[in-house]
Coordinates of C-alpha atoms in Angstrom, one line a residue:
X1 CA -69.2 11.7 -41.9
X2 CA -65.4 11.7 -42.4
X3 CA -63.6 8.7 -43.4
X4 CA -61.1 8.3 -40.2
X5 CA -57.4 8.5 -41.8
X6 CA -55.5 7.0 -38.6
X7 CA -54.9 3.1 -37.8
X8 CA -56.4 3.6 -34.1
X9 CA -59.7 5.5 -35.6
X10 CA -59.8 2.4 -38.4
X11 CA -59.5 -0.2 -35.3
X12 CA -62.3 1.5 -33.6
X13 CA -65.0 2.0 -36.6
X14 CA -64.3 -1.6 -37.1
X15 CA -65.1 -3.3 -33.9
X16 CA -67.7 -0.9 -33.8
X17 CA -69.6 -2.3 -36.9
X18 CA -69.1 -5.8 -35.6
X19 CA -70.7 -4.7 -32.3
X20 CA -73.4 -3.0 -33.3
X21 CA -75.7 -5.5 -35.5
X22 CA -74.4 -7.9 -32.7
X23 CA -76.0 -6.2 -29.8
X24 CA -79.2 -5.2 -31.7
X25 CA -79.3 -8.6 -33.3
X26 CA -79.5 -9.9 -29.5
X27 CA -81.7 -7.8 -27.8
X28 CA -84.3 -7.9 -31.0
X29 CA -84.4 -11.3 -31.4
X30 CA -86.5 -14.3 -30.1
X31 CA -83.9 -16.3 -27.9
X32 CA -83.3 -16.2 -24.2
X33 CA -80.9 -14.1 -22.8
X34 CA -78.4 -16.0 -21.7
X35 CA -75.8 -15.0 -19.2
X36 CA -73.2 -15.0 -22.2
X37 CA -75.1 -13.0 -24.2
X38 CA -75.6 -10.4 -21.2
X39 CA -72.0 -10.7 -20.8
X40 CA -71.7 -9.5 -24.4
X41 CA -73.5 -7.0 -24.8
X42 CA -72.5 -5.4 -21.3
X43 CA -68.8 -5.1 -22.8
X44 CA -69.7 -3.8 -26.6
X45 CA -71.7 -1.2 -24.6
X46 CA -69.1 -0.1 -22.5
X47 CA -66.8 0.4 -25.5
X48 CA -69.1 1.9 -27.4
X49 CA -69.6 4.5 -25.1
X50 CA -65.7 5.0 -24.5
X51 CA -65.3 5.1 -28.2
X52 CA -68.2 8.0 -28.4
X53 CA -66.0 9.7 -25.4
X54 CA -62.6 9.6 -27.8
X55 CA -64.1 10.8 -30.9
X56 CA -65.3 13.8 -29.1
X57 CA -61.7 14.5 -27.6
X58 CA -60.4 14.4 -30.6
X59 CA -62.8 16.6 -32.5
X60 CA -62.3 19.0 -29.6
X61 CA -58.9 19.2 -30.2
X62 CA -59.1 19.4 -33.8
X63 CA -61.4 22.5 -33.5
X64 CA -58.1 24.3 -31.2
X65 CA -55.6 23.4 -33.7
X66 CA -57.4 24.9 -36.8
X67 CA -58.3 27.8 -34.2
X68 CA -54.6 28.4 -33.8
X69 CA -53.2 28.4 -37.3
X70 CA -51.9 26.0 -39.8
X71 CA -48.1 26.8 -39.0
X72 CA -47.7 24.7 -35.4
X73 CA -45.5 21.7 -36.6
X74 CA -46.2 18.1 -35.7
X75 CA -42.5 18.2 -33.3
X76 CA -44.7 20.9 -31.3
X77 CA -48.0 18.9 -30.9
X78 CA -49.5 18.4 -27.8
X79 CA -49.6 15.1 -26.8
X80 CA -52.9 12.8 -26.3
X81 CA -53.6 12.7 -22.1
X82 CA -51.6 15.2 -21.1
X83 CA -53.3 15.1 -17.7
X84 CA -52.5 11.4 -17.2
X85 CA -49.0 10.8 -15.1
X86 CA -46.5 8.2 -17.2
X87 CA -45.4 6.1 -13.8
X88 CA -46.8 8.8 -11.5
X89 CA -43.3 10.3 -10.7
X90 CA -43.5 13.3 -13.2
X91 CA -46.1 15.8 -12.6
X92 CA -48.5 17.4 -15.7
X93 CA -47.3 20.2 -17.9
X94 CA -46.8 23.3 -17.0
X95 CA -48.7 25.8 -18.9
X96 CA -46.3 28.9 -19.8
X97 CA -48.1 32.1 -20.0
X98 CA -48.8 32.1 -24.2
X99 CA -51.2 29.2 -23.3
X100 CA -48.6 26.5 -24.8
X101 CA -47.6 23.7 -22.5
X102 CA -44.2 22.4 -21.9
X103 CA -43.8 18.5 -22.2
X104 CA -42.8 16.4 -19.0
X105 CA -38.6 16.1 -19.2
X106 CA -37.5 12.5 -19.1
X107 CA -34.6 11.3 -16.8
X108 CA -32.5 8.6 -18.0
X109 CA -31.4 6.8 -14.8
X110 CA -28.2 4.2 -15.4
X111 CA -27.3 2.2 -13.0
X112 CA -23.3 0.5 -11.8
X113 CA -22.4 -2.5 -10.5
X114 CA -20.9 -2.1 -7.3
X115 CA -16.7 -2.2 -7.8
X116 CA -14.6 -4.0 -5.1
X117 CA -11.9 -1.5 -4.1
X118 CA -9.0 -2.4 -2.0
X119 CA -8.5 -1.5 1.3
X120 CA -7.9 1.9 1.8
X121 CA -4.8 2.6 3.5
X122 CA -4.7 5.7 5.8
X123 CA -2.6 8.8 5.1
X124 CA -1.4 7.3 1.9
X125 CA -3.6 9.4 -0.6
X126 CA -1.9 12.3 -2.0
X127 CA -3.3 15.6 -2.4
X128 CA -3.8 16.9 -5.7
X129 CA -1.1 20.2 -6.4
X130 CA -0.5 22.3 -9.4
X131 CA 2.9 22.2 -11.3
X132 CA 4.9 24.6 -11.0
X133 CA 7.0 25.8 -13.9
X134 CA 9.5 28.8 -12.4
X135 CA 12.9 28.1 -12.7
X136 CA 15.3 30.5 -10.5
X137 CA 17.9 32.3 -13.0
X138 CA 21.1 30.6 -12.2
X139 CA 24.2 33.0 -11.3
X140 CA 27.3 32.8 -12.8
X141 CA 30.1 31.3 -11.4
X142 CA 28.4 28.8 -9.1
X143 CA 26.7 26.0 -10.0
X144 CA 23.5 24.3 -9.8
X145 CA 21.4 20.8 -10.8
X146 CA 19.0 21.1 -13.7
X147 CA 17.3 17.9 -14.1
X148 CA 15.7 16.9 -17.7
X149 CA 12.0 18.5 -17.0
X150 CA 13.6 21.7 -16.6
X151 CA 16.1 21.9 -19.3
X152 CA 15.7 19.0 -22.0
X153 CA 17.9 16.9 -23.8
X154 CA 18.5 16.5 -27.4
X155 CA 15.8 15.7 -29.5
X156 CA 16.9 11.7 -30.1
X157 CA 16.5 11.6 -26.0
X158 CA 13.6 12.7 -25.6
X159 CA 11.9 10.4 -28.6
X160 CA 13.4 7.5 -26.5
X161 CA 11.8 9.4 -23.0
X162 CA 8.3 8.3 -24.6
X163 CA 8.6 4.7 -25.1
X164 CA 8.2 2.8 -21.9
X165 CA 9.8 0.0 -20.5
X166 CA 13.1 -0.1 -19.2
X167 CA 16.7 0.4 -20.3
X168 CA 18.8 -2.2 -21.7
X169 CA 22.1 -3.8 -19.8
X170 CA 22.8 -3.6 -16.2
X171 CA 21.2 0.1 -15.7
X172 CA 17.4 -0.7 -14.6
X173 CA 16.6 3.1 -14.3
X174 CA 13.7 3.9 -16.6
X175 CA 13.7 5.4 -19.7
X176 CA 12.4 8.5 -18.6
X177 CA 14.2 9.1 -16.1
X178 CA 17.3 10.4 -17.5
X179 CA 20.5 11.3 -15.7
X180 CA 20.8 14.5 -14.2
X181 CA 23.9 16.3 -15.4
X182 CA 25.6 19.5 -13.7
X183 CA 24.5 23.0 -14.7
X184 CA 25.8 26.4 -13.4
X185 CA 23.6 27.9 -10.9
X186 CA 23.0 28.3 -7.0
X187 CA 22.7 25.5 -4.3
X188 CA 25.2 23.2 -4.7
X189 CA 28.3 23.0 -3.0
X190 CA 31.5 22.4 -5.3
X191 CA 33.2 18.9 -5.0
X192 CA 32.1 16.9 -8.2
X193 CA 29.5 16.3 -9.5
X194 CA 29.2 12.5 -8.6
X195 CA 27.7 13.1 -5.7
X196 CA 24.8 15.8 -6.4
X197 CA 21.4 14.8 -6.3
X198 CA 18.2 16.1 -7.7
X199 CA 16.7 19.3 -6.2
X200 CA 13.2 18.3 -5.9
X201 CA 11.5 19.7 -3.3
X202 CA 9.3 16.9 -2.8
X203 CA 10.8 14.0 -0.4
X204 CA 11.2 10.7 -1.3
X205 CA 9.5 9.8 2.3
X206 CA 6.1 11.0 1.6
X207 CA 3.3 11.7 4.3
X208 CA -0.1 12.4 3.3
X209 CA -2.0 13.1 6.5
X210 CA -1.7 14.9 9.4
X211 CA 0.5 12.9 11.1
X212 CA 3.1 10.5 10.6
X213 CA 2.2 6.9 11.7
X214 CA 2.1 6.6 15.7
X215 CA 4.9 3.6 15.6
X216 CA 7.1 6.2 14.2
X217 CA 8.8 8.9 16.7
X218 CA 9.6 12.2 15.2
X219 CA 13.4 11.3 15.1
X220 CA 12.5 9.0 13.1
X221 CA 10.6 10.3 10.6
X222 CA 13.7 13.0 10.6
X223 CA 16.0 10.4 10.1
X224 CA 14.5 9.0 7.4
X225 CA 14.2 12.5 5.1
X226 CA 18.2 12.9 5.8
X227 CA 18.9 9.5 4.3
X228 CA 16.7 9.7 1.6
X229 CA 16.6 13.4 0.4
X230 CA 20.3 14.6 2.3
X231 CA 22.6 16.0 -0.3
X232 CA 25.9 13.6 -0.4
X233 CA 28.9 15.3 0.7
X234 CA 31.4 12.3 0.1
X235 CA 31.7 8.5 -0.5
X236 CA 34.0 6.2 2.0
X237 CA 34.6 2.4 1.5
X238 CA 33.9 0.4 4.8
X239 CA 36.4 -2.2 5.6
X240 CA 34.0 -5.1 5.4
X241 CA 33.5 -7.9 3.1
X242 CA 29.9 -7.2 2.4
X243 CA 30.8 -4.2 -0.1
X244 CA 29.2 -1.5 2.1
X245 CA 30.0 1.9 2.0
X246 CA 29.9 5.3 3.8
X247 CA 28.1 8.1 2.3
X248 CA 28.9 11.4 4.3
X249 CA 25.7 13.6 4.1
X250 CA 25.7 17.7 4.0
X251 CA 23.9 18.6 7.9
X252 CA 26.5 19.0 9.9
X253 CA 27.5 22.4 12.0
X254 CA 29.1 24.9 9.1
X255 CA 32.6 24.1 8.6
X256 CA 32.6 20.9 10.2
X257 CA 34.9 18.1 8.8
X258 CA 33.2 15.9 6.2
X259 CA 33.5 12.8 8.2
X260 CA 31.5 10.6 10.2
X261 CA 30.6 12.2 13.3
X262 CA 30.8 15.5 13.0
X263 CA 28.3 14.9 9.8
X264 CA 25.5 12.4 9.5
X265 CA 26.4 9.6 7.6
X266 CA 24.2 6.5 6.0
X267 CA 25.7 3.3 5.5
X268 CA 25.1 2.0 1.9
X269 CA 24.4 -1.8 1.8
X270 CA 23.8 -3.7 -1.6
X271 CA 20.5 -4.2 -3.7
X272 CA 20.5 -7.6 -2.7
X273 CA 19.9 -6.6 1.2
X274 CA 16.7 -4.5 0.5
X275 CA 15.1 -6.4 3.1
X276 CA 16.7 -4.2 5.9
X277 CA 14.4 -1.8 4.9
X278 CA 11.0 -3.9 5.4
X279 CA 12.7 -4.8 8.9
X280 CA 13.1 -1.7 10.0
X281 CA 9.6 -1.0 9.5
X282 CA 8.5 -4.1 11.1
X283 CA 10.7 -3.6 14.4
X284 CA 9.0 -0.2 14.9
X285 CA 5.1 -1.7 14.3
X286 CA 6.1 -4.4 16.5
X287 CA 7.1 -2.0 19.6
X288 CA 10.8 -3.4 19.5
X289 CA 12.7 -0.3 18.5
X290 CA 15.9 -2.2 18.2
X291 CA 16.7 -1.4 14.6
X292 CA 18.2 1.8 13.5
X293 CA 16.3 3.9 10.6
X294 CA 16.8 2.5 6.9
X295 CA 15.6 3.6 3.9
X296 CA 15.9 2.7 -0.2
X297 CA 17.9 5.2 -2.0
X298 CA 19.0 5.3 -5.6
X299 CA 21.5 7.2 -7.7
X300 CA 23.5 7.5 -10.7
X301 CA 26.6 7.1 -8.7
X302 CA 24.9 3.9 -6.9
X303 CA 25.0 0.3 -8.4
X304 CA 23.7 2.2 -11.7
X305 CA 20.8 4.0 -10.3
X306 CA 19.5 1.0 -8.8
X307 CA 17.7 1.7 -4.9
X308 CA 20.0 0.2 -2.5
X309 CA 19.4 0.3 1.5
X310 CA 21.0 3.2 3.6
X311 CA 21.2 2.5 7.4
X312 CA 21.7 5.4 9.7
X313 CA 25.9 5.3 11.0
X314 CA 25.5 5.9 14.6
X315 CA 28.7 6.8 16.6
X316 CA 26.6 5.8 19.9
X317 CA 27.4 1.9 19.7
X318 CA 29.8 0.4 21.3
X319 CA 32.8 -0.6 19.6
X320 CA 32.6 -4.1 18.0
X321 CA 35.3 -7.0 17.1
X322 CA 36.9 -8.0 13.7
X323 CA 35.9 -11.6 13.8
X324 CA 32.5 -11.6 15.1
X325 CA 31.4 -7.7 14.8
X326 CA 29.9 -7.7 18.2
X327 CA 30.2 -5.7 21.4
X328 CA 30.1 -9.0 23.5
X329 CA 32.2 -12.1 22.7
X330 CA 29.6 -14.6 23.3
X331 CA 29.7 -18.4 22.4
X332 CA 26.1 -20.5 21.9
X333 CA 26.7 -22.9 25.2
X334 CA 27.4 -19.2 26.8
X335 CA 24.1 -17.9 25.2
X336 CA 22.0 -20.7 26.9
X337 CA 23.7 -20.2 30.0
X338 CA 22.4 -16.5 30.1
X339 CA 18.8 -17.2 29.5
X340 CA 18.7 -19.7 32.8
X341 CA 20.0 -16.9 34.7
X342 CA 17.4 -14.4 33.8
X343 CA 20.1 -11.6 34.3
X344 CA 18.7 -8.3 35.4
X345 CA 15.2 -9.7 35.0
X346 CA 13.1 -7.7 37.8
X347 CA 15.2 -5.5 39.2
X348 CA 17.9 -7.8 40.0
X349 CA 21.4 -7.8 40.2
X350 CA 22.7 -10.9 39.3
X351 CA 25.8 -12.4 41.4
X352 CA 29.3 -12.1 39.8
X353 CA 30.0 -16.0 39.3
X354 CA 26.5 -16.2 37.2
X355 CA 28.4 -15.2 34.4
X356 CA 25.7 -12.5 33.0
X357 CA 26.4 -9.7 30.9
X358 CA 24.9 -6.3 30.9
X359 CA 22.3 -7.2 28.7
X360 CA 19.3 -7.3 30.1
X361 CA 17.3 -10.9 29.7
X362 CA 14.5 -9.4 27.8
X363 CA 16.3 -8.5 24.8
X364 CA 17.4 -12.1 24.3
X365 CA 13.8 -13.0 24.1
X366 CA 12.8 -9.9 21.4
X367 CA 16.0 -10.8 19.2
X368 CA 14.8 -14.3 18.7
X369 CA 11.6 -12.8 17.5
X370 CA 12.3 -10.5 15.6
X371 CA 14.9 -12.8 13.8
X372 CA 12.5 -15.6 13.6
X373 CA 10.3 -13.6 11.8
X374 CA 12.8 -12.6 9.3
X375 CA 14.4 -15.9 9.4
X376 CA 17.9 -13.8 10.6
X377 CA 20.3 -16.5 10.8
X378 CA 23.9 -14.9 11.0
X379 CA 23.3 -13.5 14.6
X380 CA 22.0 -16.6 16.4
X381 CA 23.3 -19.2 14.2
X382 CA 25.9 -18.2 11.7
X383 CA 26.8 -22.3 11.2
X384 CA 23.4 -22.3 9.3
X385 CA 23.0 -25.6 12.0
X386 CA 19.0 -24.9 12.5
X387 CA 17.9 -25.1 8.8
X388 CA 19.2 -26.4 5.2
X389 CA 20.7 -23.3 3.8
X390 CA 20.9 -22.6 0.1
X391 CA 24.7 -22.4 -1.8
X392 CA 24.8 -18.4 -1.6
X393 CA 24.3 -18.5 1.9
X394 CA 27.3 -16.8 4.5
X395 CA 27.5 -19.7 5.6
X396 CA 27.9 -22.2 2.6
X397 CA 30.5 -19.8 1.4
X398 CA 32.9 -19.3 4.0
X399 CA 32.6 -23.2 4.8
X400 CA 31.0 -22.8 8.2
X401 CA 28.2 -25.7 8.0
X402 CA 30.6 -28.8 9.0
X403 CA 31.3 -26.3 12.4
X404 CA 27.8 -27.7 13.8
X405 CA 29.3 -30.9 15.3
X406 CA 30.3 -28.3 18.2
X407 CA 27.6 -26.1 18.4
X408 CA 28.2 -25.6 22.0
X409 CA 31.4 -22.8 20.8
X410 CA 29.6 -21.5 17.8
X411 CA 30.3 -17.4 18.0
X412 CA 27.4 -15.1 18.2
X413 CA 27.7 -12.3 15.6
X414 CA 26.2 -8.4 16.0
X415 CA 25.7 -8.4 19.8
X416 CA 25.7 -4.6 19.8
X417 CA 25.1 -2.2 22.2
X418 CA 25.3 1.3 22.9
X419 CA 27.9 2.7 24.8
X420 CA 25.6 4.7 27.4
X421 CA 22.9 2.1 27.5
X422 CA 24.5 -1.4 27.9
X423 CA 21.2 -3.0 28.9
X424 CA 19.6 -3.1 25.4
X425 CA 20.7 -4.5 22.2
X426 CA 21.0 -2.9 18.5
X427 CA 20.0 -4.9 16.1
X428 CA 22.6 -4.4 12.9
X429 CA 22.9 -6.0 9.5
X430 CA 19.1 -7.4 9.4
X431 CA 19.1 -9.0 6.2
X432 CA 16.0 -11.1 5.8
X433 CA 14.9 -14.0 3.8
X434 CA 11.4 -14.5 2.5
X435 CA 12.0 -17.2 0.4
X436 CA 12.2 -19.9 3.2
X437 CA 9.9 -22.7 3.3
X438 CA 7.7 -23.8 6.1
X439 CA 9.4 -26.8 6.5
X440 CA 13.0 -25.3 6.5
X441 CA 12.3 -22.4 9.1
X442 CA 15.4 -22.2 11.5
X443 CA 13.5 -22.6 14.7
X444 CA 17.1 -23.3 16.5
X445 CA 16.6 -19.2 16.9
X446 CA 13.6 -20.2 19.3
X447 CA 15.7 -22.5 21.4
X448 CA 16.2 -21.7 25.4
X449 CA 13.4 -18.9 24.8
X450 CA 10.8 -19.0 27.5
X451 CA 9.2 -15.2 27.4
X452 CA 8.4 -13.2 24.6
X453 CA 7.1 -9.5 24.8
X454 CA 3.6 -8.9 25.3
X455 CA 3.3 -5.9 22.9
X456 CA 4.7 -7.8 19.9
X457 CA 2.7 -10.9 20.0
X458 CA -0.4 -8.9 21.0
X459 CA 0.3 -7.2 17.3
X460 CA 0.9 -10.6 15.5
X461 CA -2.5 -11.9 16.9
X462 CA -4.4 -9.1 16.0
X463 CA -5.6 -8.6 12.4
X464 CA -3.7 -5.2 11.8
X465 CA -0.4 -6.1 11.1
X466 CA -1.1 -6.2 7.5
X467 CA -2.5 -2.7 7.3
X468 CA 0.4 -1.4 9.6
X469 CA 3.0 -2.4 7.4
X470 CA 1.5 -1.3 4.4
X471 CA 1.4 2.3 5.9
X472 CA 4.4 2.2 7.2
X473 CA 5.7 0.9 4.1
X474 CA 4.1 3.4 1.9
X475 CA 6.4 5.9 3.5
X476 CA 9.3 5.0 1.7
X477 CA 8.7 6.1 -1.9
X478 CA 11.5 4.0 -3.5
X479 CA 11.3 0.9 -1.6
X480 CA 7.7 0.5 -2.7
X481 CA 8.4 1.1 -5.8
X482 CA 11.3 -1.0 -6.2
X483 CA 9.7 -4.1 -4.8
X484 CA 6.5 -3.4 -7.6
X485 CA 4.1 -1.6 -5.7
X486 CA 1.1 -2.8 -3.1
X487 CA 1.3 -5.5 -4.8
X488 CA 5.0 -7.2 -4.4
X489 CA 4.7 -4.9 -0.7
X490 CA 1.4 -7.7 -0.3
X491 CA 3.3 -11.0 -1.0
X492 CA 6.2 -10.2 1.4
X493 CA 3.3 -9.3 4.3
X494 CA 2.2 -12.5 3.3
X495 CA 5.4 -14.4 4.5
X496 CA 5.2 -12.5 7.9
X497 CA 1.5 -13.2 8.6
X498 CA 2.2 -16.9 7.7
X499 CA 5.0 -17.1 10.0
X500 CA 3.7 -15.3 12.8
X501 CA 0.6 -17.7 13.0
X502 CA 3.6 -20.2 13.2
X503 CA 5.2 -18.5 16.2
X504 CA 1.7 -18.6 17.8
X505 CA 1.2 -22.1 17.3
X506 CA 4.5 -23.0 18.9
X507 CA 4.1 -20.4 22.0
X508 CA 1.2 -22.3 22.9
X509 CA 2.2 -25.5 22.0
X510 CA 5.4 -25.2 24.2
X511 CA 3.6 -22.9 26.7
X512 CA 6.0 -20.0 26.4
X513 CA 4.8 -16.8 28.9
X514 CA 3.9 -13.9 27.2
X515 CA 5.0 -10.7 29.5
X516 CA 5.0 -6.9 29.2
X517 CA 8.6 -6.3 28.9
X518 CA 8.6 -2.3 28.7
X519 CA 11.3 -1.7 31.7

């Protein structure tokens, strides 16, 4: 008899010494059998006969090993039960054909917390595409625009290309994105190079998916790529006291003059009206289509590279007066006049002494929204008489405020219309404000209003507006970017959905009707 060399085998000879003498002890001796000492003895027995049933195993086992050869390592041992399922998921070893078996393979299962992801915004996830690195030989004697990934700087520039933030001073054009200067090459027409821009291919209005977003017609989206990706032909001032300025895009028919007209032109607004942008977007989800296209654009040549808004010039509208840059001279006692008569409203003509216009009625009613929403004051009321404006405001500045003692012949500004369609309105300069307070909205623009348009308030109700403007929104590379992303684009949808709930109180607190106006 071998003395057993493992702790298991010592554990077993052990209790089997202590059960042994027990249960012989018991069934030789004099005193009753209780139902304890049955108990007892039942269980050493049992374990005694399990502990016979190992040693054999193992002795069995033994015997194969020596049979095989001293060489087999302990790494390549079979393990004790192989026919005995861990969790009853793996199946027993295979047997290869040598008679060796293979061990069960263990799967290490990790599991992730489920992470919140935003809400996905449709047609706004761009494709994956591969670089491409060819650069076209450029030709002498013509010239062409090499931008810093394809021909580098000097060495001291590009050091500073790697460390992020912004520059220093009034230019807020990233470090690493360094001015393009003029090269000699193909594709650019001779003029200067102040106004040459960078000949990427890809457009700075990006579309994803199939389609462009439904609220957006074709011309549109047309539109849109000639103001943000045209090449800039020329620069005119505008005679206005806002600053604005004309840039003549290339697109016209060859040899055309480089003027207004005969070339597309954009009219370029300052930083500070960036909002023209988000309204133009809004005016199109909301089913106005009032607003002409706008887009951001930035440039060397531009406020330092910064994005400014560039609104489409169109030759269409009619011509408009010094004072009050409208199409119509009308007065605010005037304006209230027009929405009792309901001129043109069904099909009717109205009578020559009710004083209408050719303005339809229904455009009164989706000016005061849209403005509302934006908080426009310098069409309705250019006084600043409905709210407490701030010192920077129009109004403050050019001392109009005291004027709203007489309200009654307060000048409506940016009455527009088109010269072949006098019934509907344009709405020009739609600078918006999104710092206004709840308790200093201008609800004056709301005043005499006793329709609105059943498409727009059937969008402010619904819960889509927020998803619509951020995919419309998403469209226009360098407004998104310039106002921080999704979210600075979020905070200024926040403004809009609190304000439109606003509206929707006061519709049905005042019981304003709420009718299809698509004539």
């Amino acid at each position: 008899m071998t003395c057993p060399d493992k702790p298991g085998q010592l554990i077993n000879w052990f209790i089997c010494s202590l059960c042994v003498p027990r249960v012989c002890k018991l069934w030789s001796s004099r005193r009753p059998r209780t139902r304890r000492n049955l108990l007892l003895g039942t269980a050493c027995a049992i374990y005694l006969g399990f502990l016979v049933s190992q040693v054999g195993r193992a002795s069995l086992q033994h015997g194969q090993a020596a049979e095989k050869g001293p060489h087999r390592s302990r790494d390549t041992a079979e393990p004790s039960f192989p026919e005995i399922p861990l969790d009853g998921t793996l199946a027993p070893p295979e047997s290869q054909g040598n008679g060796s078996t293979l061990q069960p393979n263990v799967v290490y299962i990790t599991l992730r917390s489920k992470r919140s992801k935003p809400a996905n915004i449709r047609g706004t996830v761009k494709p994956k595409r591969r670089k491409k690195h060819a650069v076209a030989s450029a030709a002498p004697g013509q010239e062409a625009l090499v931008g810093p990934s394809l021909q580098p700087q000097e060495a001291a520039r590009e050091a500073d290309a790697v460390a992020p933030g912004y520059a220093q001073g009034a230019n807020l054009v990233k470090i690493g994105e360094r001015p393009w200067r003029l090269v000699r090459g193909p594709g650019v027409r001779a003029g200067g190079p102040d106004f040459l821009q960078p000949s990427s291919r890809e457009s700075n209005i990006r579309i994803y998916s199939e389609s462009a977003p439904s609220w957006l017609s074709k011309d549109d989206i047309r539109r849109m790529r000639l103001l943000a990706d045209g090449a800039v032909a020329g620069l005119r001032p505008v005679s206005s006291k806002s600053g604005a300025r004309l840039l003549v895009l290339e697109g016209g028919a060859p040899g055309a003059v480089l003027r207004c007209g005969p070339s597309p032109c954009g009219l370029l607004k300052q930083p500070l009206d960036m909002s023209e942008v988000f309204a133009f977007h809004l005016d199109r989800i909301l089913g106005l289509n009032r607003t002409l296209p706008s887009v951001s654009r930035k440039a060397e040549f531009i406020q330092d590279g910064r994005p400014c808004p560039i609104i489409l010039w169109d030759a269409s509208l009619s011509p408009a007066s010094n004072d009050t840059h409208s199409s119509v001279k009308l007065t605010w006692g005037t304006y209230q006049q027009l929405l009792k008569q309901k001129c043109w409203q069904n099909g009717r003509v109205p009578k020559p002494e009710s004083g209408c216009t050719e303005i339809h009625h229904h455009e009164w009613s989706k000016m005061a929204l849209f403005d509302f929403l934006l908080q426009i004051y310098n069409r309705l009321d250019s006084n600043c008489c409905g709210f407490r404006p701030r010192k920077e405001d129009a109004c403050v500045q050019n001392g109009l405020r005291p004027k709203c003692d007489d309200q009654g012949s307060a000048a409506l500004a940016h009455i527009i219309q088109r010269k072949h369609d006098p019934r509907h309105l344009v709405f020009i300069d739609n600078k918006g404000f999104f710092d206004r307070s709840e308790d200093n909205l201008n609800f004056k623009l709301l005043e005499g209003i006793k329709e609105f348009p059943a498409s727009a308030v059937s969008v402010l109700k619904s819960q889509h507006l927020r998803q619509k403007l951020l995919q419309s929104l998403f469209l226009d590379k360098v407004y998104w970017e310039s106002q921080g992303g999704r979210q600075g684009i979020e905070k200024l949808i926040d403004v809009i959905e609190h304000r439109a709930k606003i509206l929707i109180t006061y519709i049905n607190a005042h019981g304003v009707k709420v009718l299809p106006m698509n004539e």
